mmCIF file of C-alpha atoms in Angstrom:
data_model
loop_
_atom_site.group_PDB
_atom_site.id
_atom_site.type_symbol
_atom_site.label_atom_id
_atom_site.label_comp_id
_atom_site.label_asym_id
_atom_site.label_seq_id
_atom_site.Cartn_x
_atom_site.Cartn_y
_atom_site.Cartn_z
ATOM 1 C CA UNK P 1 -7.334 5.708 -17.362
ATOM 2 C CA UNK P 2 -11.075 4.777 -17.840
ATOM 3 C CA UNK P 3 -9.633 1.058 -19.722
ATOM 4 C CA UNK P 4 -7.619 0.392 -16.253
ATOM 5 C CA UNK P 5 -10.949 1.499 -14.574
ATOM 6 C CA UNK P 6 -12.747 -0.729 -16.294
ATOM 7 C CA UNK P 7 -10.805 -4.025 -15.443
ATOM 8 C CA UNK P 8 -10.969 -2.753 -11.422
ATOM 9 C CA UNK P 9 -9.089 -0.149 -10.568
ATOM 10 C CA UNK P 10 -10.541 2.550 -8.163
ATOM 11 C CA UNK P 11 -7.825 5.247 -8.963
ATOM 12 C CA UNK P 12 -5.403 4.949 -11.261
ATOM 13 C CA UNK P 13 -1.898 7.110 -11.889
ATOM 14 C CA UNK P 14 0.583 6.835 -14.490
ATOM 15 C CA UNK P 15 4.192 8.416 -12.436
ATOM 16 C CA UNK P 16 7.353 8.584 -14.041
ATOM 17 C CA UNK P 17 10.116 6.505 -12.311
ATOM 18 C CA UNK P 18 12.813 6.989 -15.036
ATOM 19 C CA UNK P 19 14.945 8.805 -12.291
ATOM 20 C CA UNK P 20 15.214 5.907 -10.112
ATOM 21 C CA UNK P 21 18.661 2.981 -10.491
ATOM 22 C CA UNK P 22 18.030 0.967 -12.873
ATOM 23 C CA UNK P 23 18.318 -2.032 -9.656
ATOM 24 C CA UNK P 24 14.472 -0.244 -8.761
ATOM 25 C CA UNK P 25 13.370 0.311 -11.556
ATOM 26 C CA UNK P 26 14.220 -2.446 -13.556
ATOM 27 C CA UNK P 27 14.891 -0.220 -16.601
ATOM 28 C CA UNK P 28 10.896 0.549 -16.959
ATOM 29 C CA UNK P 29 10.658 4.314 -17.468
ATOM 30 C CA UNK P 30 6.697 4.547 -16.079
ATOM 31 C CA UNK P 31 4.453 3.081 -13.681
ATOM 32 C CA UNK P 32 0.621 2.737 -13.499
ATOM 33 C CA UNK P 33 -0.181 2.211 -9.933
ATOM 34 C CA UNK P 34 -3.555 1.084 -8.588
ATOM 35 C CA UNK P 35 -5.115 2.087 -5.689
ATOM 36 C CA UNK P 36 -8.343 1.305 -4.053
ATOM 37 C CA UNK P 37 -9.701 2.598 -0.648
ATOM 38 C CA UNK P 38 -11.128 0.271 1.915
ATOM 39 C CA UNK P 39 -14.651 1.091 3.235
ATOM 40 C CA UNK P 40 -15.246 3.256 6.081
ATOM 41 C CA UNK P 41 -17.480 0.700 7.346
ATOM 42 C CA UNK P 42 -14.623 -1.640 7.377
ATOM 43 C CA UNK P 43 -12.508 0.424 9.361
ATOM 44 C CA UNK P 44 -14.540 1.396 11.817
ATOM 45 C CA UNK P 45 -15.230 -2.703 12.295
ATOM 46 C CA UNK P 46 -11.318 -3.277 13.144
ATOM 47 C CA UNK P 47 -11.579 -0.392 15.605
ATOM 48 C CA UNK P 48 -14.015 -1.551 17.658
ATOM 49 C CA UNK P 49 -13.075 -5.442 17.014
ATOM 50 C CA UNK P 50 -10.802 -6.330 20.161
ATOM 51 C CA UNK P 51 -7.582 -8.391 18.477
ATOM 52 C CA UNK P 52 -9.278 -8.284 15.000
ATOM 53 C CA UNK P 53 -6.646 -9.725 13.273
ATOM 54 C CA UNK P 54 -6.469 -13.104 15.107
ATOM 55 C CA UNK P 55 -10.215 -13.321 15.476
ATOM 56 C CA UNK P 56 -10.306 -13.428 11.788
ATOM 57 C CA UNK P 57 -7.849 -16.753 11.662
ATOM 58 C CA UNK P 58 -8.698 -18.182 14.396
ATOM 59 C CA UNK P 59 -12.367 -18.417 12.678
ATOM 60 C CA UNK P 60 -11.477 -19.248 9.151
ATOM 61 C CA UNK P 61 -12.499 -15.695 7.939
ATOM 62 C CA UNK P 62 -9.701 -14.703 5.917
ATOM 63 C CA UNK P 63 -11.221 -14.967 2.342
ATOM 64 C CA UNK P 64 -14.182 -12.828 3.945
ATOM 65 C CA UNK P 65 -12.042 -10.248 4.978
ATOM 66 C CA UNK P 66 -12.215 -6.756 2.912
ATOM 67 C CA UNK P 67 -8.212 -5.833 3.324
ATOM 68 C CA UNK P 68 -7.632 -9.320 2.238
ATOM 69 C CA UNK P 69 -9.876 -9.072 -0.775
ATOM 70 C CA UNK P 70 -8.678 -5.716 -1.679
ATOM 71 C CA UNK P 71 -5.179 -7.124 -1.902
ATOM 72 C CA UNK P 72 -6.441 -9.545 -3.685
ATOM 73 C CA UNK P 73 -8.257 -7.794 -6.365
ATOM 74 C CA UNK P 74 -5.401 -4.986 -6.987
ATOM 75 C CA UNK P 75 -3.104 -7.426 -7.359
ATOM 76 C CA UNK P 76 -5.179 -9.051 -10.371
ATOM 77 C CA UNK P 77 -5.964 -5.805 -11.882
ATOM 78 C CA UNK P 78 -1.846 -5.184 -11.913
ATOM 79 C CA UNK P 79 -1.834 -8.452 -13.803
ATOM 80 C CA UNK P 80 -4.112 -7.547 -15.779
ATOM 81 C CA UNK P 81 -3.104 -4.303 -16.752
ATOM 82 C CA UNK P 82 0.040 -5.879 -17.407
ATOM 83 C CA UNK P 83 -1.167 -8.641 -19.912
ATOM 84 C CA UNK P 84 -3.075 -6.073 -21.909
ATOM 85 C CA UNK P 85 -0.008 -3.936 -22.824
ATOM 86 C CA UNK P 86 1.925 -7.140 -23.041
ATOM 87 C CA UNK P 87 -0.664 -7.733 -25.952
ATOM 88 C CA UNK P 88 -0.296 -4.298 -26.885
ATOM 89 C CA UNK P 89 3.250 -4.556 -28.023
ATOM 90 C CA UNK P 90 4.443 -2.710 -24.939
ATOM 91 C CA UNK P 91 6.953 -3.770 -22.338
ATOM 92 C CA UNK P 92 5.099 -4.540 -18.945
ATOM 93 C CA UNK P 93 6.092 -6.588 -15.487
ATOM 94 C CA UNK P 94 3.048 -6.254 -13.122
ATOM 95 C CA UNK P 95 4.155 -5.918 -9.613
ATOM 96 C CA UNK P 96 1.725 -8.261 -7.941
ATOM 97 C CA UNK P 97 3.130 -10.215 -4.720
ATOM 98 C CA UNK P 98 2.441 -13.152 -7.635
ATOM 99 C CA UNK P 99 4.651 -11.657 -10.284
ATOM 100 C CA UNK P 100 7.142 -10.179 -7.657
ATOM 101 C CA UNK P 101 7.937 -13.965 -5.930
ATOM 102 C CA UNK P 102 7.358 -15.956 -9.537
ATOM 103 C CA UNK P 103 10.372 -13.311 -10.879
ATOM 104 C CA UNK P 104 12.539 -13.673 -7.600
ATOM 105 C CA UNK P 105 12.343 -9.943 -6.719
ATOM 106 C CA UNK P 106 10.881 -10.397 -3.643
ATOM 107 C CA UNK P 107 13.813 -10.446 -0.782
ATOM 108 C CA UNK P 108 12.462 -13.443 1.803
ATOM 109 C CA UNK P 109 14.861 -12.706 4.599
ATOM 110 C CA UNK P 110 14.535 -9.161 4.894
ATOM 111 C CA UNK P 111 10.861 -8.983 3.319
ATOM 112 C CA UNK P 112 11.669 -6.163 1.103
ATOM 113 C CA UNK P 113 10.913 -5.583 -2.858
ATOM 114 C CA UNK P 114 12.957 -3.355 -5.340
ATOM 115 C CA UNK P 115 10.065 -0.561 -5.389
ATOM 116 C CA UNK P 116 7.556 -0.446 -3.224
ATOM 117 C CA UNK P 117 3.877 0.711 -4.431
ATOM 118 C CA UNK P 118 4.101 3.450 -1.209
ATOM 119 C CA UNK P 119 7.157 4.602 -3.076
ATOM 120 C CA UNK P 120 5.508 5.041 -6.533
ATOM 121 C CA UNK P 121 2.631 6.314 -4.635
ATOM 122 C CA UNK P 122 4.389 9.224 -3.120
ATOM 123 C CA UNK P 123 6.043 10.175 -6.358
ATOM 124 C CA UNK P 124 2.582 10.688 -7.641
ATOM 125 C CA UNK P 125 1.792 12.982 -4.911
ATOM 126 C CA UNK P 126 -0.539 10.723 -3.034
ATOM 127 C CA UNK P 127 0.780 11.199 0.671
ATOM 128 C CA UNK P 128 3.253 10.438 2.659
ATOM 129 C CA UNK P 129 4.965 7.639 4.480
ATOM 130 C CA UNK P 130 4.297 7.348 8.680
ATOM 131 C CA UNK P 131 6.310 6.372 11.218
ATOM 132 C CA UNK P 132 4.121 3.091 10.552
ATOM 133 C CA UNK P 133 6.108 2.843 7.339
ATOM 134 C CA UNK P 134 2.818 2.675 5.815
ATOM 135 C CA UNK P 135 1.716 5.442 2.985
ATOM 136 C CA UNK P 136 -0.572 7.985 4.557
ATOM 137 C CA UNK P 137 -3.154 10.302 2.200
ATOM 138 C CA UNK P 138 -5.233 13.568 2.871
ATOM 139 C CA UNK P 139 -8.310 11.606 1.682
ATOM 140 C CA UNK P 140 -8.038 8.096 2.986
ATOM 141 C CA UNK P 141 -5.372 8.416 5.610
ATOM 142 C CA UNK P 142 -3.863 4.600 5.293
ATOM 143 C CA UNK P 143 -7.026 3.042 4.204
ATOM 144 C CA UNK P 144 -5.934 1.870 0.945
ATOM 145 C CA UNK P 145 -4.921 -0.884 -1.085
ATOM 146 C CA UNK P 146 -2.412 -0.434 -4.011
ATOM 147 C CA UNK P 147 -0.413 -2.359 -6.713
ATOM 148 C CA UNK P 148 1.668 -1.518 -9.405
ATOM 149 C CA UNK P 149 3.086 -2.093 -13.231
ATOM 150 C CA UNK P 150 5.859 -1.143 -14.797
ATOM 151 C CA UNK P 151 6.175 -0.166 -18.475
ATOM 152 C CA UNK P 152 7.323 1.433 -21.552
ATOM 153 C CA UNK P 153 4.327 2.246 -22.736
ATOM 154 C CA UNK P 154 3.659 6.290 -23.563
ATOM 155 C CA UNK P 155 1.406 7.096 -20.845
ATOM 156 C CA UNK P 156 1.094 10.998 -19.782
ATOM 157 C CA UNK P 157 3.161 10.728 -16.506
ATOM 158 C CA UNK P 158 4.181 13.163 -13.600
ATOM 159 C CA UNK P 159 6.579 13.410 -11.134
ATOM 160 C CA UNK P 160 6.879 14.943 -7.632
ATOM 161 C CA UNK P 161 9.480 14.403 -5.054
ATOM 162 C CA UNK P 162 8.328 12.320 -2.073
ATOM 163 C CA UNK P 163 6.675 14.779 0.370
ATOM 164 C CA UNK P 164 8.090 14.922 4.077
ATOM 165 C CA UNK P 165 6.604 13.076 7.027
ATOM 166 C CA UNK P 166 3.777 15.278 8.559
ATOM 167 C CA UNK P 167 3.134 12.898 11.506
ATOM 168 C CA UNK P 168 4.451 15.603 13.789
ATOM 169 C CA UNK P 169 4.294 14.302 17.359
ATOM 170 C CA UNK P 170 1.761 11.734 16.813
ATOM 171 C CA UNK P 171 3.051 8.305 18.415
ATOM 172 C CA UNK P 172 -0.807 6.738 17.908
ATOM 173 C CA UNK P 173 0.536 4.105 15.655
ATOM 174 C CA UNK P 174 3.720 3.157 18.098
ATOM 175 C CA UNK P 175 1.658 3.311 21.246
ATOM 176 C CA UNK P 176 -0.732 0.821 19.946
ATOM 177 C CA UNK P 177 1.146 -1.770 18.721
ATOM 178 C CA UNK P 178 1.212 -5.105 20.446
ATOM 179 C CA UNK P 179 4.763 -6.181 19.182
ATOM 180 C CA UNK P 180 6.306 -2.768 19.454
ATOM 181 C CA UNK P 181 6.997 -3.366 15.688
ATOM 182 C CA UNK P 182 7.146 0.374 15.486
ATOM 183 C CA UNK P 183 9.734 2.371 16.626
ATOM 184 C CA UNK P 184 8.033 6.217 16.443
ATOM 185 C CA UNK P 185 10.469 7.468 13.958
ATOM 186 C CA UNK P 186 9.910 9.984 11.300
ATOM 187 C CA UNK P 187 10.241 9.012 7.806
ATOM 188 C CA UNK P 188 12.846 10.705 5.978
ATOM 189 C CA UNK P 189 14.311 10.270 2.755
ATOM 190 C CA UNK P 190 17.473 7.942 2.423
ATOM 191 C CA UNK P 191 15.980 6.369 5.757
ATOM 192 C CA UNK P 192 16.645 3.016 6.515
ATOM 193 C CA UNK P 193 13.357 0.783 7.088
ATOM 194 C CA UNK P 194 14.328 -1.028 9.829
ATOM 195 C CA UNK P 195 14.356 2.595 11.765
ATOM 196 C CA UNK P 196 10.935 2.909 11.350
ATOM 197 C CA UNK P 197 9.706 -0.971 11.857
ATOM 198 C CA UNK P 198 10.980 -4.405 12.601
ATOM 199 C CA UNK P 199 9.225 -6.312 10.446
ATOM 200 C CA UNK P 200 10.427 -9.530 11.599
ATOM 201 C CA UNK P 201 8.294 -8.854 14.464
ATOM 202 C CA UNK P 202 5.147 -7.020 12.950
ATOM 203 C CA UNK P 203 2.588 -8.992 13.075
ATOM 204 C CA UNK P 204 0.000 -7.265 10.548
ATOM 205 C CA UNK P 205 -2.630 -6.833 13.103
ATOM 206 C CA UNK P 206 -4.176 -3.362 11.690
ATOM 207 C CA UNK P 207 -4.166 -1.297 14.457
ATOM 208 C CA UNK P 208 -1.362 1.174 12.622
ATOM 209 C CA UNK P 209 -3.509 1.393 10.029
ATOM 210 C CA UNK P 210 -6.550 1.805 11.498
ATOM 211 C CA UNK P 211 -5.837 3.899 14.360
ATOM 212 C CA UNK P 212 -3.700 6.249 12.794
ATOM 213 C CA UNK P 213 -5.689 9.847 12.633
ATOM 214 C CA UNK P 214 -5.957 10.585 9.243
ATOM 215 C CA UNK P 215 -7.468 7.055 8.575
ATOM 216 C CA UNK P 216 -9.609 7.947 11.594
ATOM 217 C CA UNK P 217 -10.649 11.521 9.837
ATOM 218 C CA UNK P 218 -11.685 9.420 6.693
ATOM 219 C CA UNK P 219 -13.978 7.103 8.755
ATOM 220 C CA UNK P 220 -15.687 10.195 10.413
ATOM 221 C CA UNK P 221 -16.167 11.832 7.463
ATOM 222 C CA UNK P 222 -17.599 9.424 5.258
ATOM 223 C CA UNK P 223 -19.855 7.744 8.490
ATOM 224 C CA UNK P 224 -20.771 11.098 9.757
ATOM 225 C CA UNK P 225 -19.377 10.695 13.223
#
């Protein structure tokens, strides 16, 4: 854990996937999955930022925003990670949206992937997925960046089944979207996406994320508000 650390990872698990199709899982018995919170600071800047989203573009600030570095970063720690158990002797395909459209795994028309970090994620025990379709946790509510490798190698691993949708009858996330992407569903297992979000129309604006209450709990917290 402290090696993946080192090369950038915030939090790191190592979750057993061997019980997944072979067509998810792509015959890799373990996954190390990445995960690193945004700032609190951060957060509380898209709330108050009116369209926050498409002030970013419209100004060219992009490579200065912190979700978009984030994403960035985890997905070159994945790589990372990867290459060093590559060198290692060990089997290892790094799950980076890189790796994932360089291998073809990445499905253009219906913008889907074979296993989804949120998936690995709540395997581990992390949280569980809204009716945003976005992973939710007790500490950081949505506020989080993750990637993913999968591998052979012998890492200590655990396993727990995908805990149910606690979003009760919050509809914070479905009110507040602009595109009405979101469709107020609770996530269940065996659930199609596309009952949860279109995300043909979804426009990755943040609000979802940033609204939702448990993200909003983290902000408080760590701000003192």
């Amino acid at each position: 854990v402290q090696e993946v650390k080192s090369i950038g990872g915030d939090f790191v698990y190592f979750v057993d996937i061997s019980q997944l199709s072979p067509s998810q899982n792509q015959g890799y018995p373990k996954a190390i999955l990445i995960m690193n919170p945004l700032s609190a600071t951060y957060i509380k800047k898209v709330t108050n930022t009116l369209d926050y989203r498409k002030m970013i573009i419209e100004n060219n600030q992009i490579e200065q925003d912190e979700f978009h570095q984030k994403e960035t970063n985890t997905d070159k720690v994945a790589d990372s990670i990867a290459k060093l158990l590559t060198q290692k002797g060990y089997a290892a395909h790094s799950q980076s949206e890189e790796s994932i459209l360089a291998a073809g795994l990445f499905d253009e028309q219906n913008r889907t992937t074979l296993l989804p970090h949120k998936t690995i994620a709540g395997m581990a025990g992390l949280g569980f997925i809204g009716k945003h379709d976005l992973l939710i946790t007790k500490e950081f509510g949505s506020a989080i960046s993750m990637c993913s490798v999968l591998t052979d190698a012998p890492l200590p691993t655990a396993h727990v089944d995908l805990p149910p949708n606690a979003c009760g009858s919050c509809t914070v996330c479905q009110e507040i979207c602009p595109t009405d992407a979101i469709k107020g569903n609770c996530w269940s297992k065996g659930i199609p996406r596309d009952e949860l979000v279109d995300v043909h129309i979804c426009i990755t604006c943040l609000k979802c994320l940033v609204h939702c209450p448990w993200t909003q709990n983290y902000m408080r917290k760590k701000l003192g508000d």
